[in-house]
C-alpha positions in Angstrom: 30.9 64.8 26.3 28.1 63.4 28.4 29.6 61.5 31.4 26.7 61.6 33.9 25.9 58.2 35.3 22.4 56.7 35.6 21.0 59.3 33.2 19.3 58.5 29.9 19.3 61.3 27.3 16.7 60.4 24.7 16.7 61.3 21.0 20.3 62.4 20.8 22.9 61.7 18.1 26.2 61.0 19.7 29.3 60.8 17.5 31.1 58.3 19.7 30.4 56.3 22.8 32.7 54.6 25.4 32.0 53.0 28.7 33.9 51.8 31.7 33.4 48.4 33.5 30.3 47.8 35.6 32.2 48.1 38.9 33.8 51.4 37.8 32.4 54.9 38.1 33.3 58.0 36.0 33.9 60.7 38.7 35.1 63.5 36.4 33.6 64.8 33.1 35.7 63.8 30.1 37.5 66.6 28.2 39.4 66.8 24.9 43.0 67.7 24.8 43.2 70.5 22.2 46.9 69.9 21.7 46.8 66.1 20.9 43.1 65.5 20.0 42.9 62.9 22.8 40.1 62.4 25.4 40.9 62.5 29.1 38.6 61.2 31.9 38.9 60.0 35.5 37.1 57.1 37.1 37.1 56.0 40.7 38.6 59.5 41.7 42.2 58.5 41.0 42.4 56.5 37.8 43.3 58.6 34.7 42.3 57.4 31.3 43.5 58.8 27.9 42.2 57.6 24.5 41.5 58.6 20.9 38.5 58.3 18.5 39.7 55.0 17.1 39.9 53.3 20.5 36.9 51.1 21.3 37.6 49.5 24.7 38.6 51.9 27.5 40.0 49.0 29.5 42.8 48.8 26.9 43.8 52.5 26.7 46.4 54.4 28.6 45.9 54.3 32.4 47.6 56.1 35.3 46.7 55.8 39.0 47.3 59.1 40.9 47.9 59.6 44.6 45.1 62.0 45.3 41.5 62.4 44.3 40.8 64.5 41.2 38.0 67.0 41.2 38.0 68.2 37.6 40.2 68.4 34.4 40.1 71.6 32.4 41.2 71.8 28.8 42.3 75.3 27.6 43.3 76.0 24.0 47.1 76.4 23.3 48.2 75.0 26.6 48.4 71.7 28.5 45.2 70.5 30.3 45.0 71.4 34.0 44.1 68.8 36.6 42.5 70.2 39.8 42.6 68.0 42.8 40.0 67.9 45.6 42.6 69.4 48.0 43.0 72.5 45.8 46.3 71.6 44.2 46.7 72.0 40.4 49.0 70.2 38.0 49.5 70.2 34.3 48.7 66.9 32.6 52.2 66.4 31.2 53.7 66.9 34.7 51.4 64.3 36.1 52.1 61.8 33.4 55.9 62.3 34.0 55.4 61.2 37.6 51.9 59.8 38.4 52.9 58.8 42.0 54.1 62.3 43.0 52.8 63.7 46.2 49.9 66.1 45.9 49.7 68.8 48.6 46.4 70.1 50.1 45.9 73.8 49.4 42.6 74.1 51.2 41.4 72.7 54.5 37.9 72.4 56.1 36.6 73.3 52.6 35.0 71.4 49.7 35.4 72.5 46.0 32.0 73.0 44.4 32.8 74.7 41.0 35.9 75.5 39.0 36.8 77.1 35.7 40.0 77.8 33.7 40.9 80.4 31.1 43.8 82.3 29.6 44.9 85.6 31.0 47.9 87.5 29.4 48.9 84.2 27.7 49.0 82.4 31.0 46.4 79.8 32.2 44.4 80.8 35.3 42.2 78.5 37.3 39.5 79.7 39.7 37.2 77.6 41.9 34.5 78.0 44.6 34.6 76.3 47.9 32.1 75.5 50.6 33.1 75.4 54.2 32.2 72.2 55.9 31.1 74.0 59.1 28.8 77.0 59.0 27.5 76.3 55.5 29.0 79.4 54.0 29.3 79.5 50.2 32.3 81.5 49.1 34.0 82.1 45.8 37.7 82.6 45.6 40.2 83.3 42.8 42.9 80.7 43.4 45.7 79.2 41.3 47.5 81.0 38.5 50.0 78.8 36.8 53.2 80.2 35.3 56.1 78.3 33.8 57.9 76.1 36.4 56.1 77.9 39.2 52.6 77.9 40.8 51.4 81.2 42.2 48.6 81.3 44.7 46.6 84.5 44.2 45.1 86.3 47.2 41.6 85.2 48.3 38.8 87.7 47.6 35.2 87.1 48.7 32.9 87.3 45.7 29.7 85.9 47.0 28.4 84.7 50.4 25.3 82.5 50.5 24.0 81.7 54.0 22.2 78.4 53.7 20.6 77.5 57.0 20.2 73.9 58.1 21.0 72.6 54.6 24.1 71.9 52.5 24.5 73.3 49.0 26.1 70.7 46.9 26.6 69.9 43.2 26.9 73.6 42.5 27.9 75.2 39.2 28.6 78.8 38.6 28.5 81.0 35.6 29.8 84.6 35.4 27.1 86.7 33.6 28.7 90.2 33.8 30.8 92.2 36.3 28.0 92.3 38.9 26.0 89.1 38.3 26.6 85.4 38.7 24.3 82.4 38.1 24.4 79.5 40.6 23.0 76.0 39.9 22.9 73.9 43.0 21.0 71.3 45.1 19.7 71.9 48.6 19.2 68.8 50.7 16.1 69.3 52.8 14.6 66.9 55.3 13.4 64.3 54.8 16.0 63.7 52.1 14.2 65.8 49.5 16.6 67.4 47.0 15.6 70.8 45.8 17.7 71.8 42.8 17.4 75.4 41.6 18.9 78.0 39.3 19.5 81.4 40.8 21.0 84.7 39.7 22.8 86.8 42.3 24.0 90.4 42.4 27.6 90.2 43.7 27.9 94.0 44.1 25.0 94.2 46.7 25.0 90.4 47.7 21.3 90.1 46.8 19.3 87.3 45.1 17.8 88.6 41.9 15.7 85.6 40.8 15.6 81.9 41.2 13.7 78.8 39.8 13.3 75.4 41.2 14.1 72.4 38.9 11.9 69.6 40.2 13.1 67.0 37.5 16.7 67.4 38.6 19.9 68.4 36.8 23.3 67.0 36.2 24.8 69.9 38.1 26.5 71.3 35.1 25.7 74.8 33.7 26.8 76.4 30.5 26.3 80.0 29.5 26.6 81.3 25.9 25.1 84.3 24.0 22.8 85.4 26.9 21.4 81.9 27.2 21.7 79.2 29.9 22.1 75.6 28.9 21.4 72.9 31.5 19.9 69.5 31.6 16.5 69.3 33.3 15.4 65.7 33.6 16.0 64.1 30.3 15.9 67.3 28.1 18.3 70.1 27.4 16.7 73.3 28.7 17.6 76.7 27.2 16.9 79.8 29.4 17.2 83.3 27.9 18.4 86.0 30.3 19.2 89.7 30.3 20.7 91.4 33.4 19.9 95.0 34.2 22.7 97.4 35.0 23.5 96.9 38.7 22.0 99.6 40.9 20.7 99.9 44.5 17.2 100.3 43.1 17.2 97.0 41.2 19.0 95.3 44.1 16.2 96.1 46.5 13.5 95.3 44.0 12.4 98.7 42.7 12.1 98.7 39.0 12.8 101.7 36.8 10.0 103.2 34.7 9.2 100.6 32.0 8.5 103.4 29.5 12.0 104.8 29.7 14.1 101.7 30.6 15.6 99.9 27.7 16.7 96.9 29.9 14.7 93.8 30.4 15.0 91.3 33.2 15.5 87.5 33.0 13.1 86.2 30.4 11.0 83.1 30.1 12.7 79.9 29.0 12.1 77.6 26.0 12.1 73.9 26.8 13.0 72.1 23.6 10.9 69.1 24.5 7.7 70.4 26.1 7.6 74.2 25.4 5.4 74.7 28.5 4.7 78.2 29.7 7.2 77.9 32.5 9.1 81.0 33.3 12.3 81.7 35.1 10.4 83.8 37.7 11.6 87.3 38.3 9.9 90.0 40.4 10.4 92.4 37.5 9.5 90.2 34.5 5.9 91.3 34.1 6.5 93.1 30.8 8.4 90.2 29.1 5.8 87.7 30.4 3.0 89.8 29.2 4.6 90.1 25.7 5.0 86.3 25.6 1.4 85.8 26.7 0.2 88.2 24.1 2.1 86.4 21.3 0.6 83.1 22.3 -2.9 84.5 22.6 -2.8 85.5 18.9 -2.4 81.8 17.9 -4.4 80.1 20.7 -6.9 77.4 19.5 -9.8 76.1 21.4 -10.0 72.3 21.9 -13.0 72.2 19.6 -11.7 74.5 16.9 -12.3 73.2 13.4 -9.5 72.7 10.9 -10.8 75.6 8.9 -10.6 78.0 11.9 -7.1 76.7 12.7 -6.0 77.3 9.1 -7.3 80.8 9.2 -5.6 81.6 12.6 -2.4 80.1 11.3 -2.5 82.1 8.1 -2.7 85.3 10.1 0.1 84.2 12.3 2.5 83.3 9.4 1.9 86.7 7.9 3.7 88.2 10.9 6.9 86.1 10.7 9.1 89.0 11.9 8.0 88.7 15.6 10.8 88.2 18.0 9.7 84.8 19.4 8.5 83.4 16.1 10.4 80.1 16.2 9.4 79.4 19.8 5.8 80.1 19.0 5.9 77.8 15.9 7.1 75.1 18.2 4.3 75.9 20.7 1.7 75.7 18.0 2.8 72.5 16.4 3.2 70.8 19.8 -0.4 71.7 20.6 -1.7 70.4 17.3 0.3 67.1 17.6 -1.0 66.6 21.1 -4.5 67.0 19.9 -3.9 64.5 17.1 -2.8 62.0 19.6 -5.9 62.4 21.7 -8.4 62.8 18.8 -7.8 60.1 16.1 -10.1 61.9 13.6 -8.2 65.2 14.0 -5.3 65.7 11.6 -4.7 69.2 10.2 -2.2 68.0 7.6 -2.1 71.3 5.7 -1.3 73.3 8.8 1.5 70.9 9.8 3.1 71.2 6.4 2.9 75.0 6.5 4.6 75.0 10.0 7.4 72.6 8.8 8.0 74.8 5.7 8.8 77.8 8.0 12.2 76.0 8.4 12.3 76.9 12.1 11.6 73.5 13.5 13.7 70.4 14.5 13.0 66.9 15.7 13.9 67.9 19.2 11.3 70.7 19.2 8.4 68.4 18.2 9.5 64.7 18.7 6.0 63.3 18.4 5.3 64.9 15.0 7.0 62.1 12.9 5.4 59.4 15.1 2.0 60.8 14.3 2.9 61.1 10.6 4.1 57.5 10.6 0.8 56.4 12.2 -1.1 58.3 9.5 1.3 57.1 6.7 1.7 60.7 5.6 4.7 60.2 3.3 4.8 63.8 2.2 5.1 65.1 5.8 7.7 62.5 6.5 9.7 63.5 3.4 9.6 67.2 4.6 10.8 66.3 8.1 13.7 64.1 6.7 14.8 66.9 4.4 14.6 69.7 6.9 15.2 68.2 10.4 19.0 67.8 11.1 18.5 65.8 14.2 16.2 62.9 13.3 17.2 59.8 15.5 18.4 56.7 13.7 15.4 54.7 15.0 12.9 57.1 13.4 14.9 57.2 10.2 14.8 53.4 10.0 11.0 53.4 10.8 10.5 55.8 7.9 12.6 53.6 5.6 10.6 50.5 6.6 7.4 52.4 5.9 8.5 53.6 2.5 9.6 50.2 1.4 6.4 48.5 2.5 4.1 50.9 0.5 3.3 49.7 -3.0 4.1 51.9 -6.0 0.4 51.8 -6.9 -0.6 53.3 -3.6 1.8 56.2 -4.1 0.5 57.1 -7.5 -0.9 60.6 -7.3 0.6 61.2 -3.9 1.9 64.7 -3.2 5.6 63.9 -3.1 8.5 66.3 -4.0 10.1 64.7 -7.1 13.0 67.2 -7.5 15.5 64.6 -6.4 14.6 62.1 -9.2 13.8 64.0 -12.3 17.4 63.9 -13.4 17.6 60.1 -13.7 14.0 58.8 -13.7 11.4 59.3 -16.4 8.3 60.5 -14.5 6.1 59.4 -17.4 5.6 55.6 -17.1 6.2 53.5 -20.2 6.2 49.7 -20.7 9.4 50.0 -22.7 11.9 52.9 -22.7 13.8 53.3 -26.0 17.3 54.5 -25.5 18.8 56.9 -28.1 22.3 56.7 -29.5 24.6 58.2 -26.9 28.2 58.7 -26.1 29.0 56.7 -23.0 30.8 58.7 -20.3 33.0 57.5 -17.5 33.8 54.2 -19.3 30.5 52.5 -18.4 28.3 50.3 -20.6 26.3 47.1 -20.1 28.9 45.2 -22.2 31.5 46.3 -19.7 29.8 44.4 -17.0 29.3 41.3 -19.1 32.8 41.1 -20.6 34.7 42.6 -17.7 36.9 44.5 -20.1 37.7 48.1 -20.9 38.2 47.6 -24.7 34.7 48.7 -25.6 33.6 51.1 -28.2 32.4 54.3 -26.6 29.4 54.8 -29.0 26.6 52.4 -28.5 23.9 51.4 -31.0 20.2 52.1 -30.3 18.6 49.4 -28.3 15.7 48.7 -26.0 16.5 49.0 -22.3 16.3 45.7 -20.5 14.0 45.6 -17.4 17.1 45.2 -15.2 18.3 48.7 -16.3 15.0 50.3 -15.2 14.5 51.8 -11.8 13.1 49.0 -9.5 10.7 51.5 -7.8 8.4 54.2 -8.9 9.4 57.9 -8.9 7.4 58.7 -5.7 9.1 55.9 -3.8 12.5 56.8 -5.2 12.0 60.4 -4.0 11.1 59.1 -0.5 14.2 56.8 -0.4 16.4 59.7 -1.5 15.2 61.6 1.6 16.5 58.7 3.7 19.8 58.7 1.9 20.2 62.4 2.7 19.5 62.0 6.4 22.3 62.4 9.0 23.2 59.3 11.1 25.8 57.7 13.3 26.8 54.2 11.9 27.0 52.8 15.4 23.4 53.6 16.2 21.9 53.0 12.7 23.1 49.4 12.2 20.9 47.8 15.0 17.8 49.4 13.6 18.6 48.4 10.0 18.4 44.8 11.1 14.6 45.3 11.6 14.1 45.3 7.8 12.7 42.2 6.2 14.7 40.3 3.6 12.5 41.4 0.7 12.8 45.1 1.8 16.6 44.7 1.9 16.7 43.2 -1.6 14.5 46.0 -2.9 16.6 48.7 -1.3 19.8 47.2 -2.6 18.4 47.0 -6.1 17.5 50.7 -5.9 21.0 51.6 -4.6 22.5 49.5 -7.4 20.4 51.4 -10.0 21.6 54.8 -8.5 25.2 53.7 -8.5 25.1 52.7 -12.1 23.3 55.9 -13.1 25.9 58.0 -11.2 28.8 56.1 -12.9 27.4 57.0 -16.3 28.1 60.7 -15.7 31.5 62.4 -15.8 30.7 64.3 -12.5 29.5 61.0 -10.8 26.8 63.1 -9.1 23.3 63.9 -9.9 22.3 67.6 -10.3 20.3 69.3 -7.6 20.6 69.8 -3.8 18.2 67.0 -2.9 19.6 64.3 -5.2 21.8 61.6 -3.5 25.6 61.7 -4.0 27.7 58.7 -4.9 29.3 58.7 -1.5 25.8 58.5 0.2 24.8 55.7 -2.1 27.9 53.7 -1.4 27.8 54.3 2.4 24.2 53.1 2.6 24.9 50.1 0.4 27.8 49.1 2.7 25.6 49.7 5.8 22.8 47.5 4.4 25.2 44.7 3.6 26.8 44.9 7.0 23.5 44.7 8.7 22.1 41.8 6.6 25.2 40.1 5.2 24.3 36.5 6.3 20.7 36.9 5.1 21.7 38.3 1.7 24.3 35.6 1.1 21.7 32.9 1.8 18.9 34.3 -0.4 18.9 32.8 -3.9 17.4 36.0 -5.4 20.3 38.1 -4.0 23.1 36.1 -5.6 22.6 37.6 -9.0 22.4 41.1 -7.5 25.7 40.6 -5.5 27.4 39.1 -8.5 26.4 42.1 -10.7 27.5 44.6 -8.1 30.9 42.8 -7.7 31.5 42.8 -11.5 30.5 46.4 -11.9 32.6 47.7 -9.0 35.6 45.7 -10.3 35.2 47.3 -13.7 35.0 50.7 -12.2 38.2 50.1 -10.2 40.0 49.0 -13.4 38.7 52.1 -15.2 40.0 54.4 -12.5 43.3 52.6 -12.6 43.6 53.4 -16.3 42.6 57.0 -15.7 45.4 57.3 -13.2 47.9 56.0 -15.8 46.7 58.6 -18.3 46.9 61.3 -15.7 50.5 60.4 -15.0 51.4 60.5 -18.7 49.7 63.9 -19.2 51.6 65.3 -16.2 54.8 64.1 -17.7 54.0 65.7 -21.1 53.2 69.0 -19.3 56.5 68.9 -17.6 58.4 68.3 -20.9 56.5 71.0 -22.6 57.6 73.6 -20.0 61.2 72.6 -20.3 61.6 73.3 -24.0 61.0 76.4 -26.1 60.0 75.6 -29.6 59.6 79.1 -30.8 56.6 80.3 -32.8 56.0 77.1 -34.8 56.9 73.4 -34.5 55.6 69.9 -35.4 56.1 67.3 -32.7 55.5 63.5 -32.5 54.9 62.2 -29.0 55.0 58.5 -28.1 53.3 57.2 -25.0 54.9 54.0 -23.6 
C-alpha cells in the first residue's frame, strides 16, 4: 500500500484508496493483517487505525491512541502483527489493543531506528532493526528483539556493518539482505546547503567495503524491496527495477581486483531498466564493463538514425525480431518503441505504423513501458493499434480507456469500413456481410427468450418461433468494426472508483449508442444456453452487465431526462424482469429434479418398473 505523502504516482491502477484528514499525517506505512484481513496504519505517530475493504471513511473506523511513538508495523503470516516503537520496544497488536495506554519502555538510547524487518524463525517471530547513533554518525546494524510466547527476549547485539559518514547524517535508510556477505542500503545524505543526495549502495559486510553505488537525483520514498535478484524502489514518480548479481565474496573482489572474465561465471551488478524512460542509466560498478558492453552491443544492433526512413527501420526491426531469444529482448523492445514514439511526437509526418504493430505483437510490452504510445495512436486515430493495446496491455489507466471509448463512439461506421480491425470477437453474433434486411430462419429458442416475451411479460410462450423478418431494433446498432473496438473496451481492466469520473466525459448521444450496443449484446447472450459468446476476445455477460451499470451510474440523470432513452430503459427493464422470472422458474424445476433424484436413490425397483410421477 502506498502511504507516502506529497507524492503523486501516475498511471497506476489502485484497488482501493483511503485518506486521513487534512491536518493529519500518515507516519507509518499501512500493512495488512494476514489473520483478519484488516488494514493497519498509524498517523501522527501515536494514533492507530484499523479498517477493512468496505470501510470508506477512515475517520469512522477503529481508533486507538498509544503512549509512545510508533516507528513501523510488521505483518508476518501465521502470527499477530508486530508494532515497533521508536524507542526499540516491540508489542504484538493484540497486546496493544487490550491495553492501549500501557507504558512503553525504551530499549535503545542515543540511537535512532532507520530500518527494520520481521520474519519467522523456528516458528517464532523475529524482528531486527538498524540504528544510527545521534553522535558520531555511525551506522550500525543489530539483531534485536525475538518474541516468544508471554516473553520478550533481547538478543545480543552484533555489529553487521559500520558506515562512517563524515559531516552528514544518513536518514530515511532502508536495507535489504542480498546474501550472507552483501547488503543493499538506500539512504539520503543531507549535504550543505540543504541538498539531499539519495543513493543506492551495495556493501560487502565481510570486508566492510563499498562494492557499488548510484545516486538517485529524483528522490525516493525511502523504501526498498528485493525479490528475485531485482531491486524495486520508487525514483521520482516511477517504479524503478534494478537487476543485480553479487559475486562470491573474496578479498580480491573486495579490493576491486576482478577475476579473469574468460573463466569467471559470475557477473556484477547489472544495468537497470526504468519502466518509464528506459534510459541507458547503469547502476555503476567498477567491474561491470562486460555486462555494459553486452547491453551496448544489443542496442547497437537496433539503433536507428534520426533520419532513417520507415523502410530502413522495418528492415532493421525484421532482423531484430528474428533474434527473439536474446536475454534482454523485452527491455530492448521497450527501448525501440520508446525511441519510435518519441520521434513520432517530434515529427508529425513520421508514423511507422507497421513497426509499432509488430512490436506490440511480441507481447512483451505494457502501458507502463511505453505510456506515450496510446496517446500517439489516439492522435492518429489508429483504431487497430488501439485495439491491440487494449487487448494486450493489462495496465491501461482508466482515463486512457475512456479516451479510447470516446474516440471509438465518435467515429462513423462508414469511416471504419475496410479498416484493419480484428473481428474475432464479433463473428459469433454479427453477420459481417451487410444486408438491408436479415431473414431469420425457424429456430428453437434457448434460455426462454423471445421478442414476445418482452412484449407480453410472460413465460407461457411457445418455444418454436415462425419465420419472420428481423425488426431494425433487433439488429446491432453499430457496424462490425466498431463492435469489435467496443468489445476491446469491455475486456479492459478497470477500477470502478477511477473509471466513473472519466465516463462522465461522454456525450449524451455517445451514452445512448453505447447503451443500445450493450442491450443488443445482453439480448444475444441471453439467447444462448451458456449465456456467453464463444472465443477468448468476446465479452462475457458479466462484463456487459457491469459496463451497463457503470454507464447508468455515471449518466443516470441525463439518461432519465432524454426522450430517446426512455424507450431503451423501458425495454431493458422489461427484459431483465422477464429473465429474473425465468431464472426463478428454473430454480423451481431444479428443486423438483433434486427431489426426484433423492426418491430414486431410496427405492430399488428391480430390473423393470413403470412409474408415474406427479409434480406439484
